[in-house]
Amino acid sequence: MTSVSTARRTESVLARPDDGYVRHVVRTHLHPETGSRYWLERDRRLGLDAYSRVETFEDLKRWVGFRDLEDQLDFERATRSRPVEDFIPASLLADRERWIWVSQTGGTTGPAKHGNWDSRYWRRILDFTDEFLDAHGIPRDVNWLFIGPMGPHTTGRLVVSIAEHRGGRCFSIDLDPRIVKIFGTEGMHEASDRYIRHIWDQVTAV
């Protein structure tokens, strides 16, 4: 997953998704027998038949995109309460050669939401990030220091992968965003100040 690669891509990853890739994603998630339970249930409930209708990126936005705010909120509620497997196509769950990692949000808007990443999509994220960092002159082959959420959060794991992908190593200091929010909302200013000093003590040591 984190093998070092300093090769430059010859084509941009920022272009609109290829229609063939769009069809592959939709047919994987909405296959009647091996798709993902949540998206199949939503498709049937809304009468969309996206499996048959989606051929292009524009079709994707029309037939799979959220219909309205309530549809979006329903999705967010589902990511907080439903089994994580409901969002993963059964065909991928059966493929033991592909790792699938579960992550959580920091809980800023309420209870934490969970998401999934697989090895192939993770590589696309690394390529996407590489293009941005190269465009802004961020050097390769250097070590990084990351101060932020590790644990179940995507951010920490992704930063480690980005640093290694670009030829460096990542030193990390774990910062728990959830306890920071508790300190703030409950007025625990002394505890907040002490936690900040605790973080900086670790930074100084590195």
Short mmCIF file of the C-alpha atoms (twelve columns), coordinates in Angstrom:
data_MODEL
# 
_entry.id   MODEL 
# 
loop_
_atom_site.group_PDB 
_atom_site.id 
_atom_site.type_symbol 
_atom_site.label_atom_id 
_atom_site.label_alt_id 
_atom_site.label_comp_id 
_atom_site.label_asym_id 
_atom_site.label_seq_id 
_atom_site.Cartn_x 
_atom_site.Cartn_y 
_atom_site.Cartn_z 
_atom_site.pdbx_PDB_model_num 
ATOM 1   C CA . MET A 1   0.000   0.000   0.000   1 
ATOM 2   C CA . THR A 2   2.768   2.431   0.901   1 
ATOM 3   C CA . SER A 3   5.502   1.398   -1.513  1 
ATOM 4   C CA . VAL A 4   7.708   4.312   -2.479  1 
ATOM 5   C CA . SER A 5   7.004   5.759   -5.904  1 
ATOM 6   C CA . THR A 6   8.495   8.969   -7.256  1 
ATOM 7   C CA . ALA A 7   7.430   8.447   -10.869 1 
ATOM 8   C CA . ARG A 8   5.520   11.357  -12.409 1 
ATOM 9   C CA . ARG A 9   2.161   10.737  -14.075 1 
ATOM 10  C CA . THR A 10  1.852   11.783  -17.699 1 
ATOM 11  C CA . GLU A 11  -1.878  12.499  -17.511 1 
ATOM 12  C CA . SER A 12  -3.864  14.547  -15.033 1 
ATOM 13  C CA . VAL A 13  -6.010  12.840  -12.422 1 
ATOM 14  C CA . LEU A 14  -8.084  16.023  -12.178 1 
ATOM 15  C CA . ALA A 15  -9.947  15.457  -15.430 1 
ATOM 16  C CA . ARG A 16  -13.598 14.490  -15.365 1 
ATOM 17  C CA . PRO A 17  -13.995 10.760  -14.568 1 
ATOM 18  C CA . ASP A 18  -13.867 8.516   -17.610 1 
ATOM 19  C CA . ASP A 19  -17.336 7.293   -18.564 1 
ATOM 20  C CA . GLY A 20  -16.101 3.710   -18.653 1 
ATOM 21  C CA . TYR A 21  -14.926 4.021   -15.059 1 
ATOM 22  C CA . VAL A 22  -18.260 5.576   -14.080 1 
ATOM 23  C CA . ARG A 23  -20.136 2.631   -15.575 1 
ATOM 24  C CA . HIS A 24  -17.846 0.186   -13.771 1 
ATOM 25  C CA . VAL A 25  -18.461 1.827   -10.388 1 
ATOM 26  C CA . VAL A 26  -22.231 2.013   -10.846 1 
ATOM 27  C CA . ARG A 27  -22.524 -1.559  -12.079 1 
ATOM 28  C CA . THR A 28  -20.378 -2.777  -9.208  1 
ATOM 29  C CA . HIS A 29  -22.435 -1.057  -6.510  1 
ATOM 30  C CA . LEU A 30  -25.824 -1.628  -8.131  1 
ATOM 31  C CA . HIS A 31  -25.446 -5.145  -9.462  1 
ATOM 32  C CA . PRO A 32  -28.679 -6.906  -8.435  1 
ATOM 33  C CA . GLU A 33  -26.858 -9.888  -6.922  1 
ATOM 34  C CA . THR A 34  -23.411 -8.645  -5.889  1 
ATOM 35  C CA . GLY A 35  -23.930 -4.922  -5.286  1 
ATOM 36  C CA . SER A 36  -23.986 -2.951  -2.024  1 
ATOM 37  C CA . ARG A 37  -27.090 -3.245  0.113   1 
ATOM 38  C CA . TYR A 38  -27.551 0.447   0.925   1 
ATOM 39  C CA . TRP A 39  -27.333 1.683   -2.667  1 
ATOM 40  C CA . LEU A 40  -29.542 -1.127  -3.957  1 
ATOM 41  C CA . GLU A 41  -32.214 -0.357  -1.352  1 
ATOM 42  C CA . ARG A 42  -32.055 3.366   -2.103  1 
ATOM 43  C CA . ASP A 43  -32.246 2.751   -5.847  1 
ATOM 44  C CA . ARG A 44  -35.359 0.592   -5.436  1 
ATOM 45  C CA . ARG A 45  -36.987 2.975   -2.949  1 
ATOM 46  C CA . LEU A 46  -36.592 5.948   -5.292  1 
ATOM 47  C CA . GLY A 47  -37.389 3.977   -8.460  1 
ATOM 48  C CA . LEU A 48  -34.172 5.080   -10.192 1 
ATOM 49  C CA . ASP A 49  -32.918 1.961   -12.033 1 
ATOM 50  C CA . ALA A 50  -29.474 3.571   -12.215 1 
ATOM 51  C CA . TYR A 51  -27.866 0.229   -13.098 1 
ATOM 52  C CA . SER A 52  -29.519 0.354   -16.528 1 
ATOM 53  C CA . ARG A 53  -29.554 4.116   -17.045 1 
ATOM 54  C CA . VAL A 54  -26.066 5.307   -16.152 1 
ATOM 55  C CA . GLU A 55  -23.695 5.433   -19.130 1 
ATOM 56  C CA . THR A 56  -21.914 8.764   -18.579 1 
ATOM 57  C CA . PHE A 57  -20.767 11.075  -15.795 1 
ATOM 58  C CA . GLU A 58  -23.805 13.280  -16.444 1 
ATOM 59  C CA . ASP A 59  -26.035 10.224  -16.015 1 
ATOM 60  C CA . LEU A 60  -24.304 9.507   -12.714 1 
ATOM 61  C CA . LYS A 61  -25.163 12.949  -11.377 1 
ATOM 62  C CA . ARG A 62  -28.753 12.592  -12.567 1 
ATOM 63  C CA . TRP A 63  -29.544 9.045   -11.433 1 
ATOM 64  C CA . VAL A 64  -27.226 8.467   -8.458  1 
ATOM 65  C CA . GLY A 65  -26.665 11.971  -7.062  1 
ATOM 66  C CA . PHE A 66  -28.682 13.031  -4.031  1 
ATOM 67  C CA . ARG A 67  -32.220 14.072  -4.964  1 
ATOM 68  C CA . ASP A 68  -32.570 16.689  -2.225  1 
ATOM 69  C CA . LEU A 69  -31.359 17.601  1.263   1 
ATOM 70  C CA . GLU A 70  -33.441 14.900  2.934   1 
ATOM 71  C CA . ASP A 71  -31.916 12.257  0.666   1 
ATOM 72  C CA . GLN A 72  -28.454 13.459  1.657   1 
ATOM 73  C CA . LEU A 73  -29.339 13.507  5.359   1 
ATOM 74  C CA . ASP A 74  -30.714 9.972   5.060   1 
ATOM 75  C CA . PHE A 75  -27.346 8.875   3.686   1 
ATOM 76  C CA . GLU A 76  -25.514 10.590  6.549   1 
ATOM 77  C CA . ARG A 77  -27.781 8.941   9.120   1 
ATOM 78  C CA . ALA A 78  -27.129 5.588   7.495   1 
ATOM 79  C CA . THR A 79  -23.355 6.029   7.709   1 
ATOM 80  C CA . ARG A 80  -23.764 6.543   11.457  1 
ATOM 81  C CA . SER A 81  -26.053 3.609   12.179  1 
ATOM 82  C CA . ARG A 82  -25.949 0.888   9.524   1 
ATOM 83  C CA . PRO A 83  -23.386 -1.928  9.321   1 
ATOM 84  C CA . VAL A 84  -20.354 -0.847  7.341   1 
ATOM 85  C CA . GLU A 85  -20.799 -3.876  5.070   1 
ATOM 86  C CA . ASP A 86  -24.036 -2.358  3.736   1 
ATOM 87  C CA . PHE A 87  -21.969 0.166   1.766   1 
ATOM 88  C CA . ILE A 88  -19.494 -2.327  0.289   1 
ATOM 89  C CA . PRO A 89  -20.423 -4.387  -2.792  1 
ATOM 90  C CA . ALA A 90  -20.710 -8.072  -1.974  1 
ATOM 91  C CA . SER A 91  -18.322 -8.802  -4.837  1 
ATOM 92  C CA . LEU A 92  -15.591 -6.798  -3.077  1 
ATOM 93  C CA . LEU A 93  -16.265 -8.342  0.306   1 
ATOM 94  C CA . ALA A 94  -15.626 -11.720 -1.305  1 
ATOM 95  C CA . ASP A 95  -12.286 -10.585 -2.800  1 
ATOM 96  C CA . ARG A 96  -9.696  -11.382 -0.119  1 
ATOM 97  C CA . GLU A 97  -6.898  -9.889  -2.221  1 
ATOM 98  C CA . ARG A 98  -8.191  -6.331  -1.729  1 
ATOM 99  C CA . TRP A 99  -7.935  -4.746  1.692   1 
ATOM 100 C CA . ILE A 100 -10.858 -2.612  2.790   1 
ATOM 101 C CA . TRP A 101 -10.252 -0.190  5.640   1 
ATOM 102 C CA . VAL A 102 -12.982 1.371   7.787   1 
ATOM 103 C CA . SER A 103 -12.552 4.990   8.884   1 
ATOM 104 C CA . GLN A 104 -14.508 7.430   11.029  1 
ATOM 105 C CA . THR A 105 -15.099 11.167  10.928  1 
ATOM 106 C CA . GLY A 106 -14.206 13.423  13.834  1 
ATOM 107 C CA . GLY A 107 -17.825 13.907  14.897  1 
ATOM 108 C CA . THR A 108 -18.022 17.662  14.314  1 
ATOM 109 C CA . THR A 109 -21.612 17.520  13.031  1 
ATOM 110 C CA . GLY A 110 -22.807 14.834  15.445  1 
ATOM 111 C CA . PRO A 111 -22.041 11.153  16.031  1 
ATOM 112 C CA . ALA A 112 -19.119 9.928   13.938  1 
ATOM 113 C CA . LYS A 113 -19.853 8.685   10.416  1 
ATOM 114 C CA . HIS A 114 -17.972 5.733   8.972   1 
ATOM 115 C CA . GLY A 115 -16.612 5.221   5.489   1 
ATOM 116 C CA . ASN A 116 -14.614 2.662   3.545   1 
ATOM 117 C CA . TRP A 117 -11.452 2.745   1.478   1 
ATOM 118 C CA . ASP A 118 -10.041 -0.024  -0.664  1 
ATOM 119 C CA . SER A 119 -6.519  -0.461  -1.997  1 
ATOM 120 C CA . ARG A 120 -7.233  0.616   -5.585  1 
ATOM 121 C CA . TYR A 121 -9.122  3.772   -4.640  1 
ATOM 122 C CA . TRP A 122 -6.435  4.613   -2.077  1 
ATOM 123 C CA . ARG A 123 -3.875  4.611   -4.895  1 
ATOM 124 C CA . ARG A 124 -6.051  7.016   -6.907  1 
ATOM 125 C CA . ILE A 125 -6.163  9.347   -3.897  1 
ATOM 126 C CA . LEU A 126 -2.359  9.256   -3.682  1 
ATOM 127 C CA . ASP A 127 -2.031  10.131  -7.380  1 
ATOM 128 C CA . PHE A 128 -4.591  12.924  -6.963  1 
ATOM 129 C CA . THR A 129 -2.653  14.354  -4.002  1 
ATOM 130 C CA . ASP A 130 0.690   14.022  -5.780  1 
ATOM 131 C CA . GLU A 131 -0.467  16.235  -8.621  1 
ATOM 132 C CA . PHE A 132 -1.534  18.999  -6.251  1 
ATOM 133 C CA . LEU A 133 1.627   18.849  -4.155  1 
ATOM 134 C CA . ASP A 134 3.867   18.875  -7.236  1 
ATOM 135 C CA . ALA A 135 1.953   21.837  -8.661  1 
ATOM 136 C CA . HIS A 136 2.621   23.802  -5.469  1 
ATOM 137 C CA . GLY A 137 6.296   22.894  -5.287  1 
ATOM 138 C CA . ILE A 138 6.117   20.568  -2.285  1 
ATOM 139 C CA . PRO A 139 9.395   18.594  -2.393  1 
ATOM 140 C CA . ARG A 140 9.665   14.825  -2.685  1 
ATOM 141 C CA . ASP A 141 12.098  12.568  -0.796  1 
ATOM 142 C CA . VAL A 142 11.722  14.446  2.502   1 
ATOM 143 C CA . ASN A 143 10.364  13.360  5.881   1 
ATOM 144 C CA . TRP A 144 7.108   14.773  7.223   1 
ATOM 145 C CA . LEU A 145 5.798   15.633  10.691  1 
ATOM 146 C CA . PHE A 146 2.039   15.233  11.091  1 
ATOM 147 C CA . ILE A 147 0.147   16.607  14.097  1 
ATOM 148 C CA . GLY A 148 -3.448  15.477  13.860  1 
ATOM 149 C CA . PRO A 149 -5.960  12.651  14.237  1 
ATOM 150 C CA . MET A 150 -4.638  9.108   13.866  1 
ATOM 151 C CA . GLY A 151 -6.613  6.138   15.184  1 
ATOM 152 C CA . PRO A 152 -9.816  5.517   13.196  1 
ATOM 153 C CA . HIS A 153 -9.522  8.700   11.134  1 
ATOM 154 C CA . THR A 154 -8.650  8.760   7.438   1 
ATOM 155 C CA . THR A 155 -6.442  11.840  7.718   1 
ATOM 156 C CA . GLY A 156 -3.591  10.330  9.697   1 
ATOM 157 C CA . ARG A 157 -3.365  7.142   7.721   1 
ATOM 158 C CA . LEU A 158 -3.535  9.056   4.456   1 
ATOM 159 C CA . VAL A 159 -0.763  11.491  5.417   1 
ATOM 160 C CA . VAL A 160 1.535   8.589   6.303   1 
ATOM 161 C CA . SER A 161 0.811   7.001   2.918   1 
ATOM 162 C CA . ILE A 162 1.384   10.288  1.064   1 
ATOM 163 C CA . ALA A 163 4.761   10.851  2.722   1 
ATOM 164 C CA . GLU A 164 5.924   7.310   1.953   1 
ATOM 165 C CA . HIS A 165 4.505   7.433   -1.573  1 
ATOM 166 C CA . ARG A 166 6.625   10.534  -2.211  1 
ATOM 167 C CA . GLY A 167 9.820   8.936   -0.945  1 
ATOM 168 C CA . GLY A 168 9.889   10.076  2.675   1 
ATOM 169 C CA . ARG A 169 8.795   8.913   6.102   1 
ATOM 170 C CA . CYS A 170 6.147   10.376  8.373   1 
ATOM 171 C CA . PHE A 171 6.592   11.097  12.067  1 
ATOM 172 C CA . SER A 172 3.205   11.526  13.722  1 
ATOM 173 C CA . ILE A 173 1.792   13.084  16.876  1 
ATOM 174 C CA . ASP A 174 -1.724  11.876  17.639  1 
ATOM 175 C CA . LEU A 175 -4.221  14.657  18.337  1 
ATOM 176 C CA . ASP A 176 -7.690  13.581  19.465  1 
ATOM 177 C CA . PRO A 177 -10.224 16.016  17.923  1 
ATOM 178 C CA . ARG A 178 -13.090 14.608  19.965  1 
ATOM 179 C CA . ILE A 179 -11.591 15.398  23.370  1 
ATOM 180 C CA . VAL A 180 -10.613 18.863  22.139  1 
ATOM 181 C CA . LYS A 181 -14.274 19.525  21.290  1 
ATOM 182 C CA . ILE A 182 -15.365 18.302  24.719  1 
ATOM 183 C CA . PHE A 183 -12.903 20.627  26.419  1 
ATOM 184 C CA . GLY A 184 -14.255 23.544  24.402  1 
ATOM 185 C CA . THR A 185 -17.980 22.907  24.786  1 
ATOM 186 C CA . GLU A 186 -17.699 22.165  28.527  1 
ATOM 187 C CA . GLY A 187 -15.464 25.141  29.261  1 
ATOM 188 C CA . MET A 188 -12.545 23.010  30.438  1 
ATOM 189 C CA . HIS A 189 -9.947  25.634  29.564  1 
ATOM 190 C CA . GLU A 190 -7.232  24.375  31.907  1 
ATOM 191 C CA . ALA A 191 -7.570  20.866  30.532  1 
ATOM 192 C CA . SER A 192 -7.438  22.241  26.989  1 
ATOM 193 C CA . ASP A 193 -4.278  24.225  27.734  1 
ATOM 194 C CA . ARG A 194 -2.667  21.190  29.351  1 
ATOM 195 C CA . TYR A 195 -3.522  19.011  26.369  1 
ATOM 196 C CA . ILE A 196 -1.948  21.548  24.008  1 
ATOM 197 C CA . ARG A 197 1.236   21.540  26.102  1 
ATOM 198 C CA . HIS A 198 1.191   17.741  26.003  1 
ATOM 199 C CA . ILE A 199 1.057   17.831  22.195  1 
ATOM 200 C CA . TRP A 200 3.875   20.367  21.916  1 
ATOM 201 C CA . ASP A 201 6.062   18.384  24.321  1 
ATOM 202 C CA . GLN A 202 5.852   15.487  21.867  1 
ATOM 203 C CA . VAL A 203 6.543   17.758  18.898  1 
ATOM 204 C CA . THR A 204 9.678   19.119  20.563  1 
ATOM 205 C CA . ALA A 205 10.922  15.599  21.225  1 
ATOM 206 C CA . VAL A 206 10.585  14.662  17.561  1 
# 
